[in-house]
XYZ file of C-alpha atoms in Angstrom:
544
model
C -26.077 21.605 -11.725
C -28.900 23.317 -9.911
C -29.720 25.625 -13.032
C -29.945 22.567 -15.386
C -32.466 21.208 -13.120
C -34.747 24.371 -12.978
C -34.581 24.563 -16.728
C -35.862 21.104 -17.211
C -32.111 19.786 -18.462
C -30.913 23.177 -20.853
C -27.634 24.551 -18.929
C -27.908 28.129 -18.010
C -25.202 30.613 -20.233
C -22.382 30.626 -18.839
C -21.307 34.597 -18.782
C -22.370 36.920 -21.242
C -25.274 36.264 -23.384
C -28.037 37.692 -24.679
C -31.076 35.756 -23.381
C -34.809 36.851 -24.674
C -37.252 37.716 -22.621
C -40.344 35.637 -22.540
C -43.179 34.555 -19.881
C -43.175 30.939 -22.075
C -41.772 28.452 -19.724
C -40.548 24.313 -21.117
C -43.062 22.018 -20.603
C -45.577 24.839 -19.853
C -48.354 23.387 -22.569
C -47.164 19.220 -21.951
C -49.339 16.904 -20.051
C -48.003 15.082 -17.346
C -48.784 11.900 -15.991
C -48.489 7.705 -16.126
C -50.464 4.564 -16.536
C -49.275 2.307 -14.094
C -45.499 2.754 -14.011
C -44.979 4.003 -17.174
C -44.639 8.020 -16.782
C -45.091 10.483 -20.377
C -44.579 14.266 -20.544
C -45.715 14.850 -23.882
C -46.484 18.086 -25.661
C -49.856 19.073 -26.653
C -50.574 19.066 -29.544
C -47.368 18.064 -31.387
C -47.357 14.889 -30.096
C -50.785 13.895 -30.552
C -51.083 15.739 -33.828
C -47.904 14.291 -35.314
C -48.504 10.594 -33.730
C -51.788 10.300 -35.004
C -51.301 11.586 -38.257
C -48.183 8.903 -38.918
C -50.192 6.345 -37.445
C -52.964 7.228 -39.967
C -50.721 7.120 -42.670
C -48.841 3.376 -41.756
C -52.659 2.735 -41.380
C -53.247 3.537 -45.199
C -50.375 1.596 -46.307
C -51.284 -1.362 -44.795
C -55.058 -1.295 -45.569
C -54.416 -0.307 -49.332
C -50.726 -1.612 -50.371
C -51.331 -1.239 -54.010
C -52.755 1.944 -54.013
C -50.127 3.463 -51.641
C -47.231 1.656 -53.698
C -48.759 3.172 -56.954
C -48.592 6.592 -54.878
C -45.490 6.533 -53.570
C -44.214 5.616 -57.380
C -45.718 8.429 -59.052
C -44.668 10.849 -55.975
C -40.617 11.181 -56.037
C -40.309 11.906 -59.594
C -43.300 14.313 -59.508
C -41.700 16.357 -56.890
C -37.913 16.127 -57.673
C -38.928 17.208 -61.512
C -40.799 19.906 -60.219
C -39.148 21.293 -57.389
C -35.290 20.547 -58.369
C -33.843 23.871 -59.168
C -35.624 24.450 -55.382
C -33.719 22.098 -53.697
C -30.299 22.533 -55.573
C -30.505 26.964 -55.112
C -31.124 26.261 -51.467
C -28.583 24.020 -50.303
C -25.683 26.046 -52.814
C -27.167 28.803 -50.249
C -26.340 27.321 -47.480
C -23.095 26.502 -48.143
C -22.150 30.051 -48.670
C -24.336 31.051 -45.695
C -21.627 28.692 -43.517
C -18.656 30.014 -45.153
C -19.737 33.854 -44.419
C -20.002 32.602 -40.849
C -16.259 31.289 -40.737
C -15.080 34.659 -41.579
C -17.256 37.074 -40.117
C -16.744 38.798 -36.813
C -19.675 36.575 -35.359
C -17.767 33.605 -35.627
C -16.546 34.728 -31.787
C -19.603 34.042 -30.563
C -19.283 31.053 -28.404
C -22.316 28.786 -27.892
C -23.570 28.745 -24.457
C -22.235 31.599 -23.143
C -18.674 33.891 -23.125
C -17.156 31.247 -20.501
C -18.700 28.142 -21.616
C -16.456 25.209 -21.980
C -17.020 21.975 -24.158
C -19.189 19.247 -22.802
C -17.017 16.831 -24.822
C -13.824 16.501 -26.186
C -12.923 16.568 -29.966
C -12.799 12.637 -29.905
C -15.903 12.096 -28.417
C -17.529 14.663 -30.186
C -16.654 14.167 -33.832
C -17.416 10.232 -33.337
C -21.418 11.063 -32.338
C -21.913 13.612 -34.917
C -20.390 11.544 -37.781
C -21.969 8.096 -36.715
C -25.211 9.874 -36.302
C -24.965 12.073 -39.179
C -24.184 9.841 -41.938
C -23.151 6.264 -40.777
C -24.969 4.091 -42.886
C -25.104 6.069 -46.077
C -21.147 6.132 -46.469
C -21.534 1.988 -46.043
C -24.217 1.892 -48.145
C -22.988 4.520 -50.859
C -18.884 4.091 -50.046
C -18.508 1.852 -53.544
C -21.904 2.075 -55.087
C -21.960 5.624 -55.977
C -18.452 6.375 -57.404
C -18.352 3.394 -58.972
C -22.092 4.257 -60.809
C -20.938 7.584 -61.568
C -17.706 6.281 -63.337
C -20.154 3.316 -65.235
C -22.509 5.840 -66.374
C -19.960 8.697 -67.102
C -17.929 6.400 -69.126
C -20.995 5.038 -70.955
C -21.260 8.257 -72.090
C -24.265 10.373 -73.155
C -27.630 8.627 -74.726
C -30.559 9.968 -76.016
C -33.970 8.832 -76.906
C -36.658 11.217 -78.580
C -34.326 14.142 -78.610
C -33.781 13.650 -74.628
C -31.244 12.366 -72.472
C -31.882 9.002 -70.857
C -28.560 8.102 -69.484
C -27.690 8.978 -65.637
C -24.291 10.279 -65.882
C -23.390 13.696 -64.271
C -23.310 16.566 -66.320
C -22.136 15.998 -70.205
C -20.208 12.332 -68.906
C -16.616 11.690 -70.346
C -17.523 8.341 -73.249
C -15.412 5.696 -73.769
C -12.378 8.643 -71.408
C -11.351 5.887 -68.173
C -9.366 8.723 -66.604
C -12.193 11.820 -67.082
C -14.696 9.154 -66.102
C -12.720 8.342 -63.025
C -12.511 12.184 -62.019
C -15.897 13.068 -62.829
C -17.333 10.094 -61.360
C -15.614 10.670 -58.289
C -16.601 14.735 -57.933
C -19.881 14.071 -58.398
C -19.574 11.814 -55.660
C -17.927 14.103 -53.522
C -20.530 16.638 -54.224
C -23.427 14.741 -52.681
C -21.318 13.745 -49.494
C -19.253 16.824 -48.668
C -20.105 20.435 -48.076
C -23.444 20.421 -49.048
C -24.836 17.763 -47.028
C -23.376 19.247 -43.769
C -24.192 23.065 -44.611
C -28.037 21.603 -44.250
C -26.223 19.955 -40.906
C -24.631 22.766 -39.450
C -27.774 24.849 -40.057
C -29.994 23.221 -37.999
C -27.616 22.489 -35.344
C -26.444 26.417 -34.891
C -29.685 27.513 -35.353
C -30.844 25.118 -32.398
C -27.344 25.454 -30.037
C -27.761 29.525 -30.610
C -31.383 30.424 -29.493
C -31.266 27.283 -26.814
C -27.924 27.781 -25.009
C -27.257 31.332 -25.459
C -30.876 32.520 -25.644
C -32.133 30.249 -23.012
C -35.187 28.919 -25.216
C -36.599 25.394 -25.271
C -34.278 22.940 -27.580
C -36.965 22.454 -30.087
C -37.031 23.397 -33.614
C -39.432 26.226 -32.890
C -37.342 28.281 -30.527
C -34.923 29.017 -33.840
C -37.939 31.268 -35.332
C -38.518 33.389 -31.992
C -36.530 36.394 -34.264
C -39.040 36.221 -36.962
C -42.368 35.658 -35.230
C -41.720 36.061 -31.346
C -44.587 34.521 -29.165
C -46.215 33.057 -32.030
C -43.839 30.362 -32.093
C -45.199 29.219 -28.690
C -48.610 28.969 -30.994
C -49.610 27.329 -33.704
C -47.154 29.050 -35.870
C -44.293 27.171 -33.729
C -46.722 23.698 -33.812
C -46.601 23.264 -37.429
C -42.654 24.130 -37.619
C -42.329 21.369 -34.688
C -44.532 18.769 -36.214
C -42.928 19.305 -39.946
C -39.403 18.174 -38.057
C -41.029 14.853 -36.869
C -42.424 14.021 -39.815
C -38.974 15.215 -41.481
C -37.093 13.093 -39.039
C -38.887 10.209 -38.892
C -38.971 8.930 -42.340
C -35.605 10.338 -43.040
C -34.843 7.726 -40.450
C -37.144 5.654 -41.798
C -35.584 5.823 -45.191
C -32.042 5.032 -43.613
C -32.710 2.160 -41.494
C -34.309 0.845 -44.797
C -30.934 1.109 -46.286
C -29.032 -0.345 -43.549
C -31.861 -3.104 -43.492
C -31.280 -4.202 -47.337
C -27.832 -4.096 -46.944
C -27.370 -6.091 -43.798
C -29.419 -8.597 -46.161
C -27.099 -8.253 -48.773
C -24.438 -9.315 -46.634
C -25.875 -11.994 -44.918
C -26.506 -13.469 -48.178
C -23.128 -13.332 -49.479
C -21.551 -14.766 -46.133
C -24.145 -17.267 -44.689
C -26.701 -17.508 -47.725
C -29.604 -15.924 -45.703
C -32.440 -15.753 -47.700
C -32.672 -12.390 -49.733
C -36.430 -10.730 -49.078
C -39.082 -8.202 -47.588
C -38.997 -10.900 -44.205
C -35.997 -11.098 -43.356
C -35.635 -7.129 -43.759
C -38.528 -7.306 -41.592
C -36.795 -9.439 -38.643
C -33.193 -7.782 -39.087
C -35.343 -3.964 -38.550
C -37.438 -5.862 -35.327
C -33.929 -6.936 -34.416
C -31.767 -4.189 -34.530
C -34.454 -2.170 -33.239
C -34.859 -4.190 -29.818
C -31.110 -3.661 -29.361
C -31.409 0.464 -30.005
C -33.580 0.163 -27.181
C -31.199 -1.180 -25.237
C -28.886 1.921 -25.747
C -31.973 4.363 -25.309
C -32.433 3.155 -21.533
C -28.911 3.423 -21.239
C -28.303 7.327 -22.646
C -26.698 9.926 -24.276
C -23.399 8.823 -22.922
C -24.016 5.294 -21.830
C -25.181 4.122 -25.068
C -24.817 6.653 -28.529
C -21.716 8.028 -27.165
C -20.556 4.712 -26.054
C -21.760 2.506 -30.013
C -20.663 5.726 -31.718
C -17.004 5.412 -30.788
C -17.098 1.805 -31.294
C -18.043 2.176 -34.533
C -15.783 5.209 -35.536
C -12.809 2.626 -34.240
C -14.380 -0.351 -36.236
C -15.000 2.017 -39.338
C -11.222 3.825 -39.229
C -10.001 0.241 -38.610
C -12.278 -1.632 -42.190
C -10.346 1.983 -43.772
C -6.907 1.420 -42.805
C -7.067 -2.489 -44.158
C -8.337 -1.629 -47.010
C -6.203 0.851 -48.056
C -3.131 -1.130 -47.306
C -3.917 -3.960 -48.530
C -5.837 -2.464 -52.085
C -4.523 -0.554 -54.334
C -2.090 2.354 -51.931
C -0.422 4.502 -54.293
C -3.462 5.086 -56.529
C -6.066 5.382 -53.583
C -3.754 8.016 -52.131
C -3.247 10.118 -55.754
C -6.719 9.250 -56.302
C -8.124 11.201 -53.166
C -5.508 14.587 -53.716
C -6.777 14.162 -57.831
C -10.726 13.667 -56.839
C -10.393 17.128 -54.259
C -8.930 18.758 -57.404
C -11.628 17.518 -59.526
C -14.410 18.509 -57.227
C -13.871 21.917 -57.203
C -12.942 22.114 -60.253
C -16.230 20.594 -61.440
C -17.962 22.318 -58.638
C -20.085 25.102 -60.182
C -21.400 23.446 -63.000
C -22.810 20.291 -60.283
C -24.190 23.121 -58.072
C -26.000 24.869 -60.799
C -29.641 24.327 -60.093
C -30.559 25.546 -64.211
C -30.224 24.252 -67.368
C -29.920 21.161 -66.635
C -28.891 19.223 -69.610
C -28.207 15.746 -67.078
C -31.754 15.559 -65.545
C -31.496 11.730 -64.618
C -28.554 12.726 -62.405
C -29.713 16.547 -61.065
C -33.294 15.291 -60.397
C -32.400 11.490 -59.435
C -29.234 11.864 -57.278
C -28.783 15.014 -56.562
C -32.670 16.367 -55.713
C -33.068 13.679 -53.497
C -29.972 13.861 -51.864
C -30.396 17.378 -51.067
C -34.550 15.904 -49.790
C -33.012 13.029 -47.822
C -30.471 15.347 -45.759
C -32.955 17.970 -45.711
C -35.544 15.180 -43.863
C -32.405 14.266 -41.737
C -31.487 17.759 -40.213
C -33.893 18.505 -37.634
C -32.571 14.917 -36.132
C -28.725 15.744 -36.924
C -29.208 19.062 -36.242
C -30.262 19.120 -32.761
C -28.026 15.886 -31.842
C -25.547 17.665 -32.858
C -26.523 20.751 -30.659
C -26.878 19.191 -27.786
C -23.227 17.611 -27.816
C -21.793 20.965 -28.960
C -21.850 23.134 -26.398
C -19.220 25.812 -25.731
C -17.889 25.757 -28.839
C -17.500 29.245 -30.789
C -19.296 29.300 -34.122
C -16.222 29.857 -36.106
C -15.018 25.979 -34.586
C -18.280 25.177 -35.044
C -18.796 25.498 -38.264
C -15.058 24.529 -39.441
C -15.618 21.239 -37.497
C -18.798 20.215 -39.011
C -18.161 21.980 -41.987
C -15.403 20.970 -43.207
C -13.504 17.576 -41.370
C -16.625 15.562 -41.972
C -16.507 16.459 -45.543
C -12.666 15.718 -45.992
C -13.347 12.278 -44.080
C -16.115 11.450 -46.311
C -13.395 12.634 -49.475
C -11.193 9.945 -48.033
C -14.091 7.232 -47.114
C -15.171 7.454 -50.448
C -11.707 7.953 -52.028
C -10.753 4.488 -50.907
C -13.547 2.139 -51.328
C -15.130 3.853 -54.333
C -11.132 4.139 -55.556
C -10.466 0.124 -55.059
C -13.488 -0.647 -56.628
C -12.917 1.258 -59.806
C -9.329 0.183 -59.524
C -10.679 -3.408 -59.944
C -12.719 -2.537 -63.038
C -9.998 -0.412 -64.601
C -6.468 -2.166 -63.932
C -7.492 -5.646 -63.015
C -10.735 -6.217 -65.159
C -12.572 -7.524 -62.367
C -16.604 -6.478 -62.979
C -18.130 -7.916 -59.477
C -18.985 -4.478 -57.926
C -19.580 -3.104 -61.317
C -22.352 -5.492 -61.987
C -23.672 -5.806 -58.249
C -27.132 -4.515 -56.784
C -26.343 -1.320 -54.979
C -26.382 -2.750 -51.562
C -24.283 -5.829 -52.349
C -21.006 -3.722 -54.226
C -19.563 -3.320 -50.514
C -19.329 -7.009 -50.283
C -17.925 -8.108 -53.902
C -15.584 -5.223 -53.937
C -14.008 -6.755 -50.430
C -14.423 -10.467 -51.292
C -11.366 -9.159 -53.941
C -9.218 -8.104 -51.075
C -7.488 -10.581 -47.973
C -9.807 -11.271 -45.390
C -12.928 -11.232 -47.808
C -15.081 -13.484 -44.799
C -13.892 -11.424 -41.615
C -13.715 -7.708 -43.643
C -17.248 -8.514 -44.666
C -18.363 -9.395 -41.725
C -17.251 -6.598 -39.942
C -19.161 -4.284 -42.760
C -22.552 -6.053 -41.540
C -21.705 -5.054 -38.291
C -20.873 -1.578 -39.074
C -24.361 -0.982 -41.168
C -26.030 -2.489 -38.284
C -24.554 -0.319 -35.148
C -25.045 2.834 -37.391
C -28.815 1.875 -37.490
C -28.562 1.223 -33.593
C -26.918 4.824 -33.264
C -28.948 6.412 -35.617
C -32.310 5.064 -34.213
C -31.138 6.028 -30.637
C -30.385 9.252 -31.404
C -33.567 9.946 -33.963
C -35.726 8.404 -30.692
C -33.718 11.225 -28.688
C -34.924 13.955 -30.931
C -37.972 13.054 -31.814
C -38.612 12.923 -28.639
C -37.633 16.113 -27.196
C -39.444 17.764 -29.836
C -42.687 16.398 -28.949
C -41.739 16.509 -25.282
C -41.984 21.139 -26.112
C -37.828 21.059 -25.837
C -37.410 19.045 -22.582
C -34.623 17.044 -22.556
C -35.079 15.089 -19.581
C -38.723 13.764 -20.626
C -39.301 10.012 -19.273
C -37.445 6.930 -21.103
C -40.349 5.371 -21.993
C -41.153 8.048 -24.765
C -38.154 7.427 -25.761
C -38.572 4.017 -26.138
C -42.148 4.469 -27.772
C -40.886 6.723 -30.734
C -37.474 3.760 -31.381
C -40.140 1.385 -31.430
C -42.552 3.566 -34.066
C -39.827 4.171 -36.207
C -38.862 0.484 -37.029
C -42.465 -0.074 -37.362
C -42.611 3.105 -40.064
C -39.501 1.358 -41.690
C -41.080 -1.723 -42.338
C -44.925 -0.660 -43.234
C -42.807 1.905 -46.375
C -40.833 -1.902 -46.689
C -43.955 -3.594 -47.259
C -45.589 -1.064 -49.050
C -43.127 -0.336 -52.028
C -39.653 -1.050 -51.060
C -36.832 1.412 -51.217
C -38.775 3.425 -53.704
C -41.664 4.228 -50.871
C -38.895 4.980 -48.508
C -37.102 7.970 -50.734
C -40.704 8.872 -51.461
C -41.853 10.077 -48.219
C -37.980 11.493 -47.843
C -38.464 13.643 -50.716
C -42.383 14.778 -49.901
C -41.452 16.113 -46.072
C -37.916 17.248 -47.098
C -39.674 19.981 -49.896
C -41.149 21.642 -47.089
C -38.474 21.783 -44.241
C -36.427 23.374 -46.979
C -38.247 26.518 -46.432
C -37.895 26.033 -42.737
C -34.155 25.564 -43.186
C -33.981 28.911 -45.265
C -35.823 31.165 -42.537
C -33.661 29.885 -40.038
C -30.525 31.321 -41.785
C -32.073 34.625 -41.606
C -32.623 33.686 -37.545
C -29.238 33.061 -37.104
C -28.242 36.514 -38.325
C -30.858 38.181 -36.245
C -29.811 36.152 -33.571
C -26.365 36.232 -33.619
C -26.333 40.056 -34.411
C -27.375 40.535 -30.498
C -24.825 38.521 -29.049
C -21.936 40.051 -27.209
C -18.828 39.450 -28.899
């Protein structure tokens, strides 16, 4: 398309829209150029601003790994005590932001335009957003968290010095298997369903709106053109663009470090592969060298390609296990735990009082932090495969299937493994590291060597996807909303965030990971709630 082409890659709307007037043209502020053949288009000063300051900062942790290990220790509970009731009021209001949407008259509004029509189908569509939007957390979570909530809930509570120092969710259900059961698996539920992709489907409206329909670069800035108008091609609109990077990249960074234990974890278990910070090391260098491989390739030659591999591969480990474990009870398990989610609903979502601070602060805070971190790179992936869809589809389709899918992930691998514990006696998963309780809870079922195996390779194409698609993102942002910026940028930022992965690795584990999650995710939470207030501006002068 010749329009695509003049508007460096963003589609023109496609009959009526209301597009704002502005001199500020993509790419206006980016410098162009290339050592030998390698050819950037990068804009100042979010790239340079946001690449040196991450360099800087892998710098520090190198140069001083106590000190940064000591810092990234005292940091995540300092900020999730703190800032809690923040993060817990903010995403309940985002869920009800995305449910006013549904109903209201602007759900009409179709995204790109009155006659745009979908780039993809619904196939196609739902397997990219779900692969890239939580992929490895489901295989890294899909046992470990129901069954902890159940262990902890059925523990019951404990208290030391007049406070509580259990981690069960809300006032737990002692020595109750069946209350245990439901609670354990609501609170699950809670963290994985509408929450989660409210923060999604904020971003990604907010981004698909003021880009397709308004004809504004796809870059997180271009959502706040309502509120501050030509500032955001200022430095109002550089800080909002550099916060995402730093948002996305170590929410990446954080995931791939997840995916990287576990692959461990697995390895271990099936071929005895030594269990440590190197071979994390080699399987992130690893897996990274192949994202590249799918970054050269494309949007639809290589994420669109790995994520419906990996949808097939994922439905596929589902079906087997659900046959083959424990049917009936899976299947009344997953109607019982919808049931028990909403029925447990409000008091989860309250973000005061808090009686359960281990869980509220612990879990919940910096889940809300981690897919906070992750929405600017969700959000606009999932933008730019969603156009010509109405907001009222929209919403319902990233809304709500995603969170009934991750209902019924969780509902039958969390459900086996708690089966095990509670009719067969078997304590594997119960008494497993968190990124080993996939593997036990299979080696249980038929097929323990080949079902296993094909959970390595699952955790290890949803880093490949995920990295590919954060690289995408990243960037585009730093390219000032170009989508068609040369590969090897691409390539550069899928290289720099493996190497972010494994300097947080090295310098304090996991814990230095969810650390630099919850530190950028406190402030893109006041990002995310200004762009609800966008959306209504913006969508308030579309023709419906």
């Amino acid at each position: 398309m010749s329009d695509e082409v003049t508007n460096q890659g963003i589609p023109e709307p496609e009959g009526a829209a209301e597009v704002i007037d502005t001199d500020y043209e993509i790419g206006q502020d980016n410098f162009e150029g290339s050592v030998g053949p390698i050819g950037f288009d990068i804009h100042n000063p979010v790239f340079m601003v946001s690449g040196l300051a991450i360099v800087a900062f892998v710098f520090y942790a190198l140069a001083l790994p106590e000190q940064s290990a000591a810092l990234f220790g005292w940091l995540r509970p300092a900020v999730t005590s703190t800032f809690d009731w923040f993060f817990l009021a903010s995403a309940d209001v985002f869920v009800l932001f995305c449910l006013f949407l549904i109903v209201s008259p602007w759900g009409k509004v179709r995204l790109g335009g009155a006659d745009a029509t979908p780039d993809y189908s619904y196939i196609g569509w739902f397997a990219m957003l779900f692969a890239a939007g939580m992929g490895i957390g489901l295989m890294f979570y899909g046992v470990s968290e129901p069954m902890s909530h159940f262990s902890t809930s059925f523990g019951g509570v404990v208290s030391e010095g007049g406070a509580r120092t259990d981690w069960a969710p809300l006032g737990a259900a002692a020595g109750d298997e069946a209350a245990s059961v439901r609670l354990g698996m609501a609170a699950t539920i809670f963290h994985w369903g509408l929450h989660p992709w409210a923060i999604y489907a904020i971003v990604a409206l907010s981004l698909a709106l003021f880009t397709y329909n308004k004809g504004l670069p796809l870059t997180i800035r271009s959502a706040f053109y309502p509120i501050f108008g030509e500032r955001v091609w200022g430095w109002t609109g550089h800080i909002i663009d550099t916060l995402a990077v730093f948002a996305t990249l170590f929410g990446l960074a954080t995931s791939l470090g997840f995916g990287a234990t576990q692959a461990n974890a697995g390895l271990n278990e099936l071929f005895g592969v030594p269990i440590g910070a190197s071979t994390e090391v080699i399987l992130i260098t690893a897996i990274t060298a192949v994202a590249l491989i799918s970054v050269v390739r494309g949007l639809d030659g290589g994420v669109k390609i790995l994520s419906e591999i990996n949808m097939g591969l994922a439905f596929v480990l589902l079906i087997f296990v659900l046959i083959v474990g424990p049917t009936v009870a899976i299947l009344t398990g997953f109607a019982d735990s919808l049931l028990a989610y909403v029925e447990y609903l409000p008091a989860l979502a309250n973000p005061f009082g808090r009686e359960d601070v281990n869980f509220s602060q612990g879990w919940t805070a910096f889940y809300w932090a981690w897919w906070i971190s992750w929405s600017p790179f969700v959000g606009m992936f999932i933008a730019r495969v969603s156009r010509g869809r109405s907001v009222r589809e929209f919403i319902i389709c990233v809304l709500l299937i995603p969170s009934l899918v991750c209902v019924l992930w969780m509902s039958v691998f969390g459900g086996t493994a708690i089966h095990q514990v509670v009719a067969d006696g078997f304590t594997g998963a119960q008494d497993a590291s968190l990124e080993l309780k996939l593997f036990k809870m299979l080696g249980e079922l038929p097929l323990a060597s080949i079902t296993s195996f094909v959970g390595i390779v699952l955790v290890v194409v949803f880093f490949v996807t995920s990295s590919d698609s954060g690289s995408l993102v990243i960037d585009t942002i730093t390219a000032g909303g170009k989508v068609d910026a040369p590969v090897p940028q691409r390539v550069f930022w899928c290289i720099f965030e493996g190497a972010v992965a494994i300097v947080l690795l090295l310098g304090g584990g996991l814990g230095a990971l969810q650390a630099m999650v919850i530190s950028t995710g406190l402030p893109f939470t006041v990002v995310l709630l200004l762009m609800c207030w966008a959306i209504v501006k913006g969508l308030a002068s579309e023709p419906r």
